[in-house]
mmCIF file of C-alpha atoms in Angstrom:
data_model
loop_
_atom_site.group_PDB
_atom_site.id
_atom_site.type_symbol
_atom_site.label_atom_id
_atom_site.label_comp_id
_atom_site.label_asym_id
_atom_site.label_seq_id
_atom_site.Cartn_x
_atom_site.Cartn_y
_atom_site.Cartn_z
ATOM 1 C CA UNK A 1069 33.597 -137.885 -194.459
ATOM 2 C CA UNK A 1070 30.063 -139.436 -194.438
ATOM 3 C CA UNK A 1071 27.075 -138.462 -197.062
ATOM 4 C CA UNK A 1072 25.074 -135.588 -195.477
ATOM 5 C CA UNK A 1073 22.382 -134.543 -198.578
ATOM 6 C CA UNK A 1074 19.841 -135.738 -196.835
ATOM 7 C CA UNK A 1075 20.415 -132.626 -194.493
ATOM 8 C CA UNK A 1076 18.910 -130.325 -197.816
ATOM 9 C CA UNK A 1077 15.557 -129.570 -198.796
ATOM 10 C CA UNK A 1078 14.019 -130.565 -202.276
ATOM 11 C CA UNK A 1079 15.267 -127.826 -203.912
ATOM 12 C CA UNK A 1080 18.478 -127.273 -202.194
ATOM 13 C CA UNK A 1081 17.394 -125.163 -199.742
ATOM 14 C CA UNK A 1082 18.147 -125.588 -195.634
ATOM 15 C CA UNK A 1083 15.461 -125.691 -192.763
ATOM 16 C CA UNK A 1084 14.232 -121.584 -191.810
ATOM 17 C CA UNK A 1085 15.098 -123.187 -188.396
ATOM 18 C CA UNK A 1086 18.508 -125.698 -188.151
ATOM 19 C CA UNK A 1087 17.757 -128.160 -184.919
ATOM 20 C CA UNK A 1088 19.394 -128.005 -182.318
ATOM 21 C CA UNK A 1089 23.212 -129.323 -182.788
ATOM 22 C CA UNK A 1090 23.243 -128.952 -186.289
ATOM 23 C CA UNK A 1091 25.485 -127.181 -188.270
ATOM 24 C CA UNK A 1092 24.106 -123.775 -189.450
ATOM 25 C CA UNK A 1093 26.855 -120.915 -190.101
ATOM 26 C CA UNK A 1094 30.750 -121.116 -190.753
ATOM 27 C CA UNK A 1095 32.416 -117.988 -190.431
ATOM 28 C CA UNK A 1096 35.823 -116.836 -191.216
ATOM 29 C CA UNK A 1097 38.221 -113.913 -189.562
ATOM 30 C CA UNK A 1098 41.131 -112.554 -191.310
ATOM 31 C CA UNK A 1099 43.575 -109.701 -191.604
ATOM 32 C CA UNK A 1100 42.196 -108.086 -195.188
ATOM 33 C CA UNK A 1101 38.693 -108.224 -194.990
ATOM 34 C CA UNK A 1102 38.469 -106.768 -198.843
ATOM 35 C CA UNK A 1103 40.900 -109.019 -200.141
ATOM 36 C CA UNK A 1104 39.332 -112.147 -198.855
ATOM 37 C CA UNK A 1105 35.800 -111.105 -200.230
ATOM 38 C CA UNK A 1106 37.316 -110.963 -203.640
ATOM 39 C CA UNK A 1107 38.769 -114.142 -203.024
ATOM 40 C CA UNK A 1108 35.904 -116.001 -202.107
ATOM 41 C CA UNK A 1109 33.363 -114.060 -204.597
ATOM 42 C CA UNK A 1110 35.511 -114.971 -207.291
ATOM 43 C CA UNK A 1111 36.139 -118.630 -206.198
ATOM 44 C CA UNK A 1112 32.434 -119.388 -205.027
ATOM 45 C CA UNK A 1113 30.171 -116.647 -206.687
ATOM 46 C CA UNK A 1114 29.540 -115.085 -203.327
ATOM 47 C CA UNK A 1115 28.342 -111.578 -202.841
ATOM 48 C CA UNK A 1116 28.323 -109.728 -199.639
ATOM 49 C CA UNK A 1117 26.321 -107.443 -197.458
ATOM 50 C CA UNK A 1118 27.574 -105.774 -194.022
ATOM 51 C CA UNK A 1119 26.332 -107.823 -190.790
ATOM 52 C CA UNK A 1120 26.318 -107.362 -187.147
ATOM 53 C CA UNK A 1121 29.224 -105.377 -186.239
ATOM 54 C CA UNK A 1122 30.040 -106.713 -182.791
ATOM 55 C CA UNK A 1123 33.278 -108.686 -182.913
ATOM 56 C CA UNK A 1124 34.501 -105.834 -185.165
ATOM 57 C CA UNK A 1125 34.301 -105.438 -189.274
ATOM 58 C CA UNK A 1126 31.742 -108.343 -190.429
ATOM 59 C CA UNK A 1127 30.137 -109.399 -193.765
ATOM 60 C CA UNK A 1128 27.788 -112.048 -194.332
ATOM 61 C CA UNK A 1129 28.279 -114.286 -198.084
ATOM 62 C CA UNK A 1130 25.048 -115.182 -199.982
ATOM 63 C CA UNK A 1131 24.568 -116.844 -203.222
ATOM 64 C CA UNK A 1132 21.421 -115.495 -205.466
ATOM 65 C CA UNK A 1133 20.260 -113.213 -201.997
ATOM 66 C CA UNK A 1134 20.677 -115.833 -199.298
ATOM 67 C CA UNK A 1135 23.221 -116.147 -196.395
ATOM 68 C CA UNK A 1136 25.763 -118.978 -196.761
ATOM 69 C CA UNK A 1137 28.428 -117.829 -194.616
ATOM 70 C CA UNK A 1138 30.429 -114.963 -192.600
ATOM 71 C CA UNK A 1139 33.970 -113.050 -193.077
ATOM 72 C CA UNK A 1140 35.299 -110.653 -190.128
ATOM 73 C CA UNK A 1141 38.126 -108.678 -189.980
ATOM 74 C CA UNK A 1142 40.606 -109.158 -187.053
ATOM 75 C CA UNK A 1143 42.111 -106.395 -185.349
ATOM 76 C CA UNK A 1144 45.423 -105.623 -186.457
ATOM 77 C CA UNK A 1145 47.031 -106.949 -182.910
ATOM 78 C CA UNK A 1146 45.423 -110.408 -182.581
ATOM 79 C CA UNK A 1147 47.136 -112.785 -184.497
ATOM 80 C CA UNK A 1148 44.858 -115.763 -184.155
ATOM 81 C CA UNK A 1149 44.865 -118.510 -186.524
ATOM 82 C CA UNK A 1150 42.697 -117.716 -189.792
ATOM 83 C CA UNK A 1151 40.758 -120.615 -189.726
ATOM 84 C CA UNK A 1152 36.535 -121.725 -191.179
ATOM 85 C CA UNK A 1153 35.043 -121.696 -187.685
ATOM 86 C CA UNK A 1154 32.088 -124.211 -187.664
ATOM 87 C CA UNK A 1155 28.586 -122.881 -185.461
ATOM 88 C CA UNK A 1156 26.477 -125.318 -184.105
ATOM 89 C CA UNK A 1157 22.893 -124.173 -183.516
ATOM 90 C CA UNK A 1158 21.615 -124.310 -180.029
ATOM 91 C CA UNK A 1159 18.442 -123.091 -178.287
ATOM 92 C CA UNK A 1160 20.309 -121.718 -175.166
ATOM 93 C CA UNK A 1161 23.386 -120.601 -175.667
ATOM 94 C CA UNK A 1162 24.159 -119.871 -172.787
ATOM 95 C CA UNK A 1163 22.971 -123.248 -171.664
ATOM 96 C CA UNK A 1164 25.249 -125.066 -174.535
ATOM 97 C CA UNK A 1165 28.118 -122.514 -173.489
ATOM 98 C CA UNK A 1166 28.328 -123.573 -169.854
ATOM 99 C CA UNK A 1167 27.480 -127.569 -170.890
ATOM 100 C CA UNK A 1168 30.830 -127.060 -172.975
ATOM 101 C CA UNK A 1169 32.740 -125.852 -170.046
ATOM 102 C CA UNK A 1170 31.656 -128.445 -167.488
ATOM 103 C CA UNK A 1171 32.994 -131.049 -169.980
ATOM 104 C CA UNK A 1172 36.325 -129.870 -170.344
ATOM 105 C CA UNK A 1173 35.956 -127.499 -173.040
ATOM 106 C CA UNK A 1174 36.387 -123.726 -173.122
ATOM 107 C CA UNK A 1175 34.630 -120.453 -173.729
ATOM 108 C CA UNK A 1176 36.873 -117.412 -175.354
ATOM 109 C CA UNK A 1177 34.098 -115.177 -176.568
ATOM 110 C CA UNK A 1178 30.605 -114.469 -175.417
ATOM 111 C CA UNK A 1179 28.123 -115.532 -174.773
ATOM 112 C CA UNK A 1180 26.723 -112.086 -176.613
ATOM 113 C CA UNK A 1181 24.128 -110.623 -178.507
ATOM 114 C CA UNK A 1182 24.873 -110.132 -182.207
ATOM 115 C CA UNK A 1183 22.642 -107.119 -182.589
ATOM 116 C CA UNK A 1184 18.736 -108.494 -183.591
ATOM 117 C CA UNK A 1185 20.359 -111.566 -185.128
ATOM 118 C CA UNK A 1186 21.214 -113.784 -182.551
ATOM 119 C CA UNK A 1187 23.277 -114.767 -179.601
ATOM 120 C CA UNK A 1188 26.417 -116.715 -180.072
ATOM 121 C CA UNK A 1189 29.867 -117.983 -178.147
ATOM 122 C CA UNK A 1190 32.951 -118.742 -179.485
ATOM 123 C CA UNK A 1191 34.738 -121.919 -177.588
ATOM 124 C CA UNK A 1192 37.231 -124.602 -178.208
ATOM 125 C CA UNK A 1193 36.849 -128.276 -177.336
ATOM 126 C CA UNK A 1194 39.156 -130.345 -174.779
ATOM 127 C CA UNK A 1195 41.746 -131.184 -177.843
ATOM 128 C CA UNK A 1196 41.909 -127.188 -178.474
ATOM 129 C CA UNK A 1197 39.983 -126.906 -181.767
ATOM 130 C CA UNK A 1198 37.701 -123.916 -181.700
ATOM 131 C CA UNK A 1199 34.002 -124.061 -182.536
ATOM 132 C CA UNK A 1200 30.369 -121.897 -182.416
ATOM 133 C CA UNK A 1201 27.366 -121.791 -181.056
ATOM 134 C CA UNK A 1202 24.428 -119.611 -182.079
ATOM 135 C CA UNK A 1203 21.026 -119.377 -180.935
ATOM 136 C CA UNK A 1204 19.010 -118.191 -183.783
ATOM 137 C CA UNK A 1205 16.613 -114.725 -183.467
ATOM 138 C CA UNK A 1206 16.450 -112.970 -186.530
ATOM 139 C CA UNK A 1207 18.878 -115.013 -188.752
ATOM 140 C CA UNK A 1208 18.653 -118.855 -188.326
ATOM 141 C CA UNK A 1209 22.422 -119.560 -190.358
ATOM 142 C CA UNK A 1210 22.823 -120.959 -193.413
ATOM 143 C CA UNK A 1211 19.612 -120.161 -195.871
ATOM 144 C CA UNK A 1212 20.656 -122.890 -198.599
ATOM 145 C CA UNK A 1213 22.640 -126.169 -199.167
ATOM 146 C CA UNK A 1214 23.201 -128.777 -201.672
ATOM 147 C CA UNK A 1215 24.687 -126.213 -204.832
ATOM 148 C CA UNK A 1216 27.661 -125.027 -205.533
ATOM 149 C CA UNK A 1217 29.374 -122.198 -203.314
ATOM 150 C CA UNK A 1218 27.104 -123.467 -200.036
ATOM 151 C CA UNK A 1219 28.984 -125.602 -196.927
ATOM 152 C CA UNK A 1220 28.371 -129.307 -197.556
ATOM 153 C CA UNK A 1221 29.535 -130.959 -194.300
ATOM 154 C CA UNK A 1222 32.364 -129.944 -191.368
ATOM 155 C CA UNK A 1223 34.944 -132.816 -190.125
ATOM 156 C CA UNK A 1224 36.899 -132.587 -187.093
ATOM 157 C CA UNK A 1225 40.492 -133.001 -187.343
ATOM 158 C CA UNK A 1226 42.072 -134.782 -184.573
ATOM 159 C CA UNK A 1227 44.375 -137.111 -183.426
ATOM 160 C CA UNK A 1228 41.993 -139.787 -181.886
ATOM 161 C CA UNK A 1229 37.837 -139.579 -181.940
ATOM 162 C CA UNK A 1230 37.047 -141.253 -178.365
ATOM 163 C CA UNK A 1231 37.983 -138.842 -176.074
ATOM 164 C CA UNK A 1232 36.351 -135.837 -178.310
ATOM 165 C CA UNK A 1233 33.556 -137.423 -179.635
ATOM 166 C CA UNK A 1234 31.801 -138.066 -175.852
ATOM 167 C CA UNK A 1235 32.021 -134.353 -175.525
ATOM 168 C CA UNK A 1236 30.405 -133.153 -178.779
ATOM 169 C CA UNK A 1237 27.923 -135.767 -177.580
ATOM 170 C CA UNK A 1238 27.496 -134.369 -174.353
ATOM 171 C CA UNK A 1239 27.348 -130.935 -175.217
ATOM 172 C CA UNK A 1240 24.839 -131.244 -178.095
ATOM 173 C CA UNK A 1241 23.108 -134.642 -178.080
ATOM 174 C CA UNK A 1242 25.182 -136.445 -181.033
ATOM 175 C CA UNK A 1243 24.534 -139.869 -181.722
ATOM 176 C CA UNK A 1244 27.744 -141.722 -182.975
ATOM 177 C CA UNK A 1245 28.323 -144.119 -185.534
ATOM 178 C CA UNK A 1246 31.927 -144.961 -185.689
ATOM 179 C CA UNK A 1247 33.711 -146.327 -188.835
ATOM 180 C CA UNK A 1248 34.804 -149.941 -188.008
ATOM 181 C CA UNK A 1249 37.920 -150.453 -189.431
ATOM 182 C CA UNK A 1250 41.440 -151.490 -188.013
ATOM 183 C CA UNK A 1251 43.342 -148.328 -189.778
ATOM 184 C CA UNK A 1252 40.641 -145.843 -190.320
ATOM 185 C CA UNK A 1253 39.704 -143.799 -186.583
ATOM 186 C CA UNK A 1254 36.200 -142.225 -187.826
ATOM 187 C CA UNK A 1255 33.021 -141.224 -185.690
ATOM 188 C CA UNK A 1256 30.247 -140.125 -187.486
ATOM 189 C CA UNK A 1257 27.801 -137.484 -185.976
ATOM 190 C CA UNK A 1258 24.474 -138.223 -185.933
ATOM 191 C CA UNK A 1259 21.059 -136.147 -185.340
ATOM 192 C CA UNK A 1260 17.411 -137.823 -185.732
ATOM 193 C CA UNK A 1261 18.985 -140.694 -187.554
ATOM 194 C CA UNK A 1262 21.471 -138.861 -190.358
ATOM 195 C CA UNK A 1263 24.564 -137.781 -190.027
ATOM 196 C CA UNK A 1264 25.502 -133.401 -189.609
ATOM 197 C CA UNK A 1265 29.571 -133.920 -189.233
ATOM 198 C CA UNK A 1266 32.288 -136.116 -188.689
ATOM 199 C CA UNK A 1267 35.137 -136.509 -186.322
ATOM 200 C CA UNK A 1268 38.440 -138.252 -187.903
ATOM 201 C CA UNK A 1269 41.260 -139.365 -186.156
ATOM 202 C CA UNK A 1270 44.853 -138.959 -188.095
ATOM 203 C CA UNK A 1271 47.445 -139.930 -185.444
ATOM 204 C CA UNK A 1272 50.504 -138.439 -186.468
ATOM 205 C CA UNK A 1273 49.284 -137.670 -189.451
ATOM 206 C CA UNK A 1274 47.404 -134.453 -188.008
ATOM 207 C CA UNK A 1275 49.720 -131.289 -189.089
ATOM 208 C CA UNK A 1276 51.374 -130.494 -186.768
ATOM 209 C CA UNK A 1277 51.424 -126.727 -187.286
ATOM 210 C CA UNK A 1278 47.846 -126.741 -187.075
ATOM 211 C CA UNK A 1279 46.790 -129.206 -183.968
ATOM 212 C CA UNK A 1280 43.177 -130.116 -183.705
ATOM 213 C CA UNK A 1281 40.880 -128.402 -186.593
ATOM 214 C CA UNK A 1282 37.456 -128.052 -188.452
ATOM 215 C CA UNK A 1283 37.593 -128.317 -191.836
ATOM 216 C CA UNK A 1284 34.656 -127.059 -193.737
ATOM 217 C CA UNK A 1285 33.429 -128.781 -197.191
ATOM 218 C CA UNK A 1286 32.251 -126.554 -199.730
ATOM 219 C CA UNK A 1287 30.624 -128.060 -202.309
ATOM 220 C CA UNK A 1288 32.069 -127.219 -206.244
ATOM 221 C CA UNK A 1289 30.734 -127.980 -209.878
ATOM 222 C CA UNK A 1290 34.187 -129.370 -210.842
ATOM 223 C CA UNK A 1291 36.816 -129.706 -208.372
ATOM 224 C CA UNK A 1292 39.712 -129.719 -210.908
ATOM 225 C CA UNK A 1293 38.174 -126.194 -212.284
ATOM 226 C CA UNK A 1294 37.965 -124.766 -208.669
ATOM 227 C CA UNK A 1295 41.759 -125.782 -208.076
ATOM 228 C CA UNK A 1296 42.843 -124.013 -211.151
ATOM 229 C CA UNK A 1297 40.845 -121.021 -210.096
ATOM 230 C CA UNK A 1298 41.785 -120.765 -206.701
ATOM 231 C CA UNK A 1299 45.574 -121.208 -207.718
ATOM 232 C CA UNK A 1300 44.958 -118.371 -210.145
ATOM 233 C CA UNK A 1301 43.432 -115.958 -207.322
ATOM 234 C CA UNK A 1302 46.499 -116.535 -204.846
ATOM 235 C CA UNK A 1303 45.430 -119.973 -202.549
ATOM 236 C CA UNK A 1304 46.921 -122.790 -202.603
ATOM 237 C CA UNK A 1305 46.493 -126.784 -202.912
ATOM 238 C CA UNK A 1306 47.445 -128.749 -199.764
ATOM 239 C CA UNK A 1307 46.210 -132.067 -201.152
ATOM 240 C CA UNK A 1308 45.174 -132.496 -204.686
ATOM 241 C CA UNK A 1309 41.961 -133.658 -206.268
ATOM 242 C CA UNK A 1310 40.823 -137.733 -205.477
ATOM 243 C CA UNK A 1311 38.294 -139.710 -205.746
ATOM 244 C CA UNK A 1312 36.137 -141.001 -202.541
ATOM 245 C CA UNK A 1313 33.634 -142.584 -202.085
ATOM 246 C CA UNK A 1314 31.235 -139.479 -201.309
ATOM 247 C CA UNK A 1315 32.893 -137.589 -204.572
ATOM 248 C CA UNK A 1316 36.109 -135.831 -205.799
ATOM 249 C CA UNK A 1317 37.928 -133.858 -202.776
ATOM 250 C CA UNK A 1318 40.365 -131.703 -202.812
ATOM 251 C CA UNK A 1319 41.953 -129.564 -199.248
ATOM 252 C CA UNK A 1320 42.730 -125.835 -200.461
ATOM 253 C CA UNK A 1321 44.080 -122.919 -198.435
ATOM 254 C CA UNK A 1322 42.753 -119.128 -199.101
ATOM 255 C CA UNK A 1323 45.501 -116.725 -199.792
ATOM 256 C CA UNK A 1324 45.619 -115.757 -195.849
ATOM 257 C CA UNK A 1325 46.251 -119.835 -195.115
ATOM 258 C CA UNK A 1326 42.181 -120.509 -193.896
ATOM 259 C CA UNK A 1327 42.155 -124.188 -194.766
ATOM 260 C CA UNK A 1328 39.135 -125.941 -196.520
ATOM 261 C CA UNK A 1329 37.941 -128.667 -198.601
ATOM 262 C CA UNK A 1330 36.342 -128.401 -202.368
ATOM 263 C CA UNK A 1331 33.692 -131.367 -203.070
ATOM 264 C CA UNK A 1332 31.878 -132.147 -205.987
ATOM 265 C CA UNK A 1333 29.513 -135.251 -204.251
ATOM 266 C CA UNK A 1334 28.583 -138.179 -206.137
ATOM 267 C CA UNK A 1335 25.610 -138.257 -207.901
#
């Protein structure tokens, strides 16, 4: 991962309006929708109001009244794989939707309306790892960054960046800056100069009963305190707490198997 705080306001809080190709939502579907809000309000602090209603039962997550994030509830016969989905905003959707398909990547849901709120699609890029798009109406994403309990930065899984990374360019005007280094396959995503995400390339190392993933960064007080919470509440640790150069990292799972990372950034 790169360092992305200069995405965040003074005071922590995001753009009203994220520009177009940035990262503004992650949302999450899973089997027990009340479970998994306990779960995450207890991990992260998170409280939760109903939201649009389309794709079936849906809350949004906020943190002292505003938005951070999304939980649905998947019907009881689609077993998908409970995974952070990362949403990219666009101006078009439909636009980014059909750019997407024309370079090799795929469209499963939408484009649709999400009542008043926006318009989104639900696709997967040409290694299979799924992503979003929303075009903003009356919620823009993401209403705050930079504190604890908000998404601090999304990294592609994958098992090489080259390939990948000329499509997330395509589709949504990335500039890259690749990590030059003879054992370390890293591209960073760029907007207007600073980087939004990252795409790293693991080889064989990628798990192999997961294939080509997001991974979403949420950003802790204490890293070692969130592990021994989110043991306590059911999840589990998939890699323990290090050091990095951007802070202490550690990759978690939610009790349902929804993989994610807890960060504490450097100073």
């Amino acid at each position: 991962m790169t360092d992305a705080r200069g995405s965040t306001g003074p005071h922590g809080e995001a753009p009203a309006r994220h520009a177009p190709g940035t990262p503004c939502w992650v949302s999450l579907m899973v089997h027990g929708l009340a479970a998994t809000e306990e779960f995450y309000g207890a991990l992260f602090g998170w409280e939760f109001r109903p939201g649009p209603q389309q794709l079936g039962p849906y809350v949004r997550a906020l943190l002292d009244g505003r938005e951070v994030a999304g939980i649905g509830q998947l019907p009881p016969d689609r077993h998908l794989p409970i995974a952070w989905t990362p949403y990219f905003a666009s101006q078009n959707a439909d636009l980014t939707a059909e750019t997407a398909r024309s370079c090799g990547g795929t469209i499963g849901v939408g484009p649709l309306d999400a009542a008043d709120a926006g318009r989104l699609a639900i696709g997967s890029d040409p290694a299979g790892a799924v992503f979003g798009i929303w075009q903003a109406a009356a919620h823009f994403g993401t209403a705050v960054s930079g504190i604890p309990g908000t998404p601090a930065w999304n990294e592609l899984l994958i098992f090489e960046t080259a390939n990948v990374a000329k499509f997330y360019r395509a589709v949504f005007g990335y500039e890259e800056e690749p990590v030059v280094s003879a054992d370390f396959d890293y591209v960073a995503l760029h907007l207007g100069g600073r980087p939004v995400a990252g795409i790293h390339g693991l080889g064989q190392a990628l798990p192999r009963d997961r294939g080509p993933h997001w991974v979403t960064y949420f950003q802790v007080a204490d890293v070692d305190d969130a592990l021994d919470q989110l043991v306590h509440l059911g999840g589990h640790v998939l890699k323990p707490a290090h050091d990095t150069a951007h802070g202490r990292v550690a990759t978690v799972a939610d009790p349902e198997g929804a993989r994610f990372a807890l960060l504490r950034p450097t100073d």
